[in-house]
Short mmCIF file of C-alpha atoms in Angstrom, two decimals:
data_model
loop_
_atom_site.label_atom_id
_atom_site.label_comp_id
_atom_site.label_asym_id
_atom_site.label_seq_id
_atom_site.Cartn_x
_atom_site.Cartn_y
_atom_site.Cartn_z
CA UNK A 3 30.76 -3.17 32.28
CA UNK A 4 32.71 -2.67 29.17
CA UNK A 5 30.54 -0.98 26.45
CA UNK A 6 33.22 -1.74 23.79
CA UNK A 7 31.32 -5.00 23.74
CA UNK A 8 27.73 -3.38 24.18
CA UNK A 9 27.80 -0.66 21.76
CA UNK A 10 29.65 -0.36 18.26
CA UNK A 11 30.11 2.49 15.91
CA UNK A 12 27.60 2.30 13.05
CA UNK A 13 29.03 2.63 9.12
CA UNK A 14 27.35 6.09 9.53
CA UNK A 15 29.60 7.28 12.10
CA UNK A 16 32.32 5.89 11.24
CA UNK A 17 32.05 7.38 7.27
CA UNK A 18 30.58 10.78 9.28
CA UNK A 19 31.59 11.16 13.34
CA UNK A 20 28.93 12.70 15.22
CA UNK A 21 31.66 15.07 16.94
CA UNK A 22 33.19 16.33 13.40
CA UNK A 23 29.57 18.50 12.62
CA UNK A 24 26.71 19.75 14.38
CA UNK A 25 24.92 16.40 15.90
CA UNK A 26 21.86 17.48 14.79
CA UNK A 27 22.83 19.11 11.33
CA UNK A 28 24.21 15.68 10.43
CA UNK A 29 20.82 13.96 11.67
CA UNK A 30 18.83 16.12 9.32
CA UNK A 31 21.05 15.33 6.73
CA UNK A 32 21.74 11.89 7.25
CA UNK A 33 17.77 11.51 7.65
CA UNK A 34 16.51 13.74 4.38
CA UNK A 35 18.89 11.53 2.16
CA UNK A 36 17.78 8.58 3.87
CA UNK A 37 14.15 8.97 2.50
CA UNK A 38 15.43 10.38 -0.48
CA UNK A 39 16.72 6.79 -1.33
CA UNK A 40 13.75 5.06 0.39
CA UNK A 41 11.45 7.31 -2.13
CA UNK A 42 13.47 5.84 -4.87
CA UNK A 43 13.53 2.39 -3.49
CA UNK A 44 9.62 2.52 -3.49
CA UNK A 45 9.37 3.16 -7.07
CA UNK A 46 11.33 -0.05 -8.20
CA UNK A 47 8.80 -2.37 -8.06
CA UNK A 48 6.55 -5.20 -9.87
CA UNK A 49 2.64 -5.78 -8.66
CA UNK A 50 2.13 -9.43 -7.69
CA UNK A 51 -1.34 -8.35 -5.28
CA UNK A 52 -2.35 -5.92 -2.82
CA UNK A 53 1.68 -5.70 -1.59
CA UNK A 54 4.22 -4.85 -4.36
CA UNK A 55 7.75 -6.03 -4.61
CA UNK A 56 10.30 -3.40 -3.65
CA UNK A 57 13.82 -2.56 -2.92
CA UNK A 58 12.48 -0.57 -0.43
CA UNK A 59 12.82 -3.52 2.45
CA UNK A 60 16.81 -3.85 1.80
CA UNK A 61 16.81 0.14 1.75
CA UNK A 62 15.13 0.04 4.77
CA UNK A 63 17.01 -2.44 6.94
CA UNK A 64 20.18 -1.16 5.19
CA UNK A 65 19.76 2.13 6.33
CA UNK A 66 18.87 1.11 10.21
CA UNK A 67 22.08 -1.22 10.20
CA UNK A 68 24.90 1.76 8.71
CA UNK A 69 22.42 4.86 10.98
CA UNK A 70 21.76 2.58 14.16
CA UNK A 71 18.23 2.25 16.41
CA UNK A 72 17.54 5.56 16.75
CA UNK A 73 18.41 7.48 13.44
CA UNK A 74 17.20 4.83 11.43
CA UNK A 75 14.13 4.99 12.74
CA UNK A 76 14.03 8.55 12.93
CA UNK A 77 14.72 8.44 8.66
CA UNK A 78 11.54 5.65 9.08
CA UNK A 79 9.11 8.05 11.01
CA UNK A 80 10.36 10.70 8.54
CA UNK A 81 9.25 9.08 5.45
CA UNK A 82 6.01 8.39 7.17
CA UNK A 83 5.51 11.89 8.29
CA UNK A 84 6.34 12.96 4.01
CA UNK A 85 4.09 10.43 3.00
CA UNK A 86 1.55 11.40 5.61
CA UNK A 87 1.82 14.69 4.39
CA UNK A 88 0.37 13.69 1.05
CA UNK A 89 4.29 13.09 -0.65
CA UNK A 90 4.34 10.36 -3.22
CA UNK A 91 6.59 8.54 -1.76
CA UNK A 92 5.33 5.25 -0.88
CA UNK A 93 4.82 2.34 -4.16
CA UNK A 94 1.96 2.94 -5.77
CA UNK A 95 1.38 6.70 -5.21
CA UNK A 96 -0.10 8.79 -6.37
CA UNK A 97 -1.64 6.03 -8.36
CA UNK A 98 -3.12 4.02 -5.65
CA UNK A 99 -3.68 7.43 -3.38
CA UNK A 100 -1.20 9.40 -1.12
CA UNK A 101 -1.80 11.11 2.04
CA UNK A 102 -3.31 9.13 5.22
CA UNK A 103 -5.97 7.51 3.19
CA UNK A 104 -3.19 5.23 1.52
CA UNK A 105 -1.56 4.76 4.69
CA UNK A 106 -4.51 3.01 5.80
CA UNK A 107 -4.72 0.80 3.33
CA UNK A 108 -3.02 -2.73 2.61
CA UNK A 109 0.46 -2.00 3.14
CA UNK A 110 -0.29 0.20 6.11
CA UNK A 111 0.59 -2.21 8.62
CA UNK A 112 4.17 -3.14 6.64
CA UNK A 113 4.46 0.98 7.21
CA UNK A 114 4.63 0.60 10.90
CA UNK A 115 6.67 -2.48 10.37
CA UNK A 116 9.45 -0.39 8.84
CA UNK A 117 10.39 1.77 11.33
CA UNK A 118 9.90 -1.11 14.24
CA UNK A 119 12.86 -3.13 11.59
CA UNK A 120 14.81 -0.62 11.27
CA UNK A 121 14.95 0.40 14.94
CA UNK A 122 15.60 -3.28 15.40
CA UNK A 123 18.52 -3.89 12.68
CA UNK A 124 20.31 -0.75 14.19
CA UNK A 125 20.31 -1.74 17.73
CA UNK A 126 21.45 -5.25 16.46
CA UNK A 127 24.18 -3.29 13.83
CA UNK A 128 25.18 -1.22 17.38
CA UNK A 129 26.28 -4.52 18.64
CA UNK A 130 28.41 -5.86 16.29
CA UNK A 131 25.95 -8.04 14.30
CA UNK A 132 26.62 -6.11 10.75
CA UNK A 133 30.43 -7.21 10.91
CA UNK A 134 30.03 -10.95 11.28
CA UNK A 135 28.15 -12.39 8.01
CA UNK A 136 26.03 -15.18 9.79
CA UNK A 137 24.99 -12.56 12.79
CA UNK A 138 23.96 -10.25 10.19
CA UNK A 139 22.27 -13.01 8.39
CA UNK A 140 20.31 -13.60 11.01
CA UNK A 141 19.55 -9.95 12.07
CA UNK A 142 18.12 -9.22 8.41
CA UNK A 143 15.61 -12.49 8.76
CA UNK A 144 14.66 -10.78 12.13
CA UNK A 145 13.58 -7.25 10.92
CA UNK A 146 12.25 -8.67 8.03
CA UNK A 147 9.95 -10.87 10.48
CA UNK A 148 9.18 -7.60 12.48
CA UNK A 149 8.60 -5.99 9.21
CA UNK A 150 5.68 -8.70 8.18
CA UNK A 151 4.31 -8.91 11.96
CA UNK A 152 2.28 -5.41 11.93
CA UNK A 153 1.91 -5.86 7.77
CA UNK A 154 0.27 -9.17 8.21
CA UNK A 155 -2.52 -8.60 11.07
CA UNK A 156 -3.31 -5.21 9.39
CA UNK A 157 -3.69 -6.46 5.98
CA UNK A 158 -5.44 -10.12 7.31
CA UNK A 159 -8.11 -7.36 8.63
CA UNK A 160 -8.63 -5.77 5.43
CA UNK A 161 -8.97 -9.24 2.95
CA UNK A 162 -8.80 -12.38 5.77
CA UNK A 163 -5.17 -14.30 7.11
CA UNK A 164 -5.26 -16.42 4.16
CA UNK A 165 -5.42 -14.47 1.55
CA UNK A 166 -2.82 -12.17 3.73
CA UNK A 167 -0.38 -15.01 3.80
CA UNK A 168 -1.00 -15.67 -0.07
CA UNK A 169 -0.22 -11.86 -1.27
CA UNK A 170 1.47 -10.42 1.52
CA UNK A 171 4.23 -12.97 2.46
CA UNK A 172 4.46 -15.39 0.18
CA UNK A 173 5.34 -14.09 -2.92
CA UNK A 174 8.38 -11.89 -0.75
CA UNK A 175 10.39 -15.61 0.82
CA UNK A 176 12.76 -16.02 -1.84
CA UNK A 177 13.50 -11.82 -2.30
CA UNK A 178 13.82 -11.46 1.63
CA UNK A 179 15.97 -14.81 1.59
CA UNK A 180 18.52 -13.16 -1.09
CA UNK A 181 18.05 -9.64 0.18
CA UNK A 182 19.50 -10.77 3.74
CA UNK A 183 22.35 -12.85 2.40
CA UNK A 184 23.00 -9.82 -0.08
CA UNK A 185 23.31 -7.79 3.05
CA UNK A 186 24.98 -10.18 5.17
CA UNK A 187 28.24 -10.22 2.56
CA UNK A 188 27.83 -6.44 2.04
CA UNK A 189 28.00 -5.00 5.47
CA UNK A 190 31.02 -7.13 6.94
CA UNK A 191 32.90 -6.58 3.75
CA UNK A 192 32.48 -2.70 4.09
CA UNK A 193 33.43 -3.18 7.56
CA UNK A 194 36.74 -5.15 6.57
CA UNK A 195 37.14 -2.16 4.35
CA UNK A 196 37.50 0.18 7.30
CA UNK A 197 40.04 -2.10 8.85
CA UNK A 198 42.41 -1.80 6.14
CA UNK A 199 42.25 1.81 5.82
#
């Protein structure tokens, strides 16, 4: 079987190959940088209800695609561990609480979805989806749906399914489509730059 067709390099591996550094040190540095970027993206927000609009989903999916499924999911797990430990890394923290109490609130299901979505889009990127605009757009939509599934299930248990759809899904549709289109333009363009160099 030709592994070239199944697993391809990620952007992170192309920029900083694993062979050039200690593998674990490289992973830790990239994960910490990723969590810092997630922290910043969570603070750029617009409150529209129990779940604020942030740049976070774009960064989550971008990290997953750039890092691949293992490092992408590990970065998101580190981010959740930072939040569980009480660091104000999430949108609305520390104003709306911190730590596990915040994680059990309205955004709890979305937080789980973040890890799953990073893994899904990372897996697809490792199969070359991030090199084609149409495939990347589809991968972004699929990974976004992966965020919504546990997010809406959890939110429905807290406020009811009708309100969960109204406040936890509807306000985000256009933004998610724009983010998917942006990623579909940017990632293939980055790969084209790599080919030229």
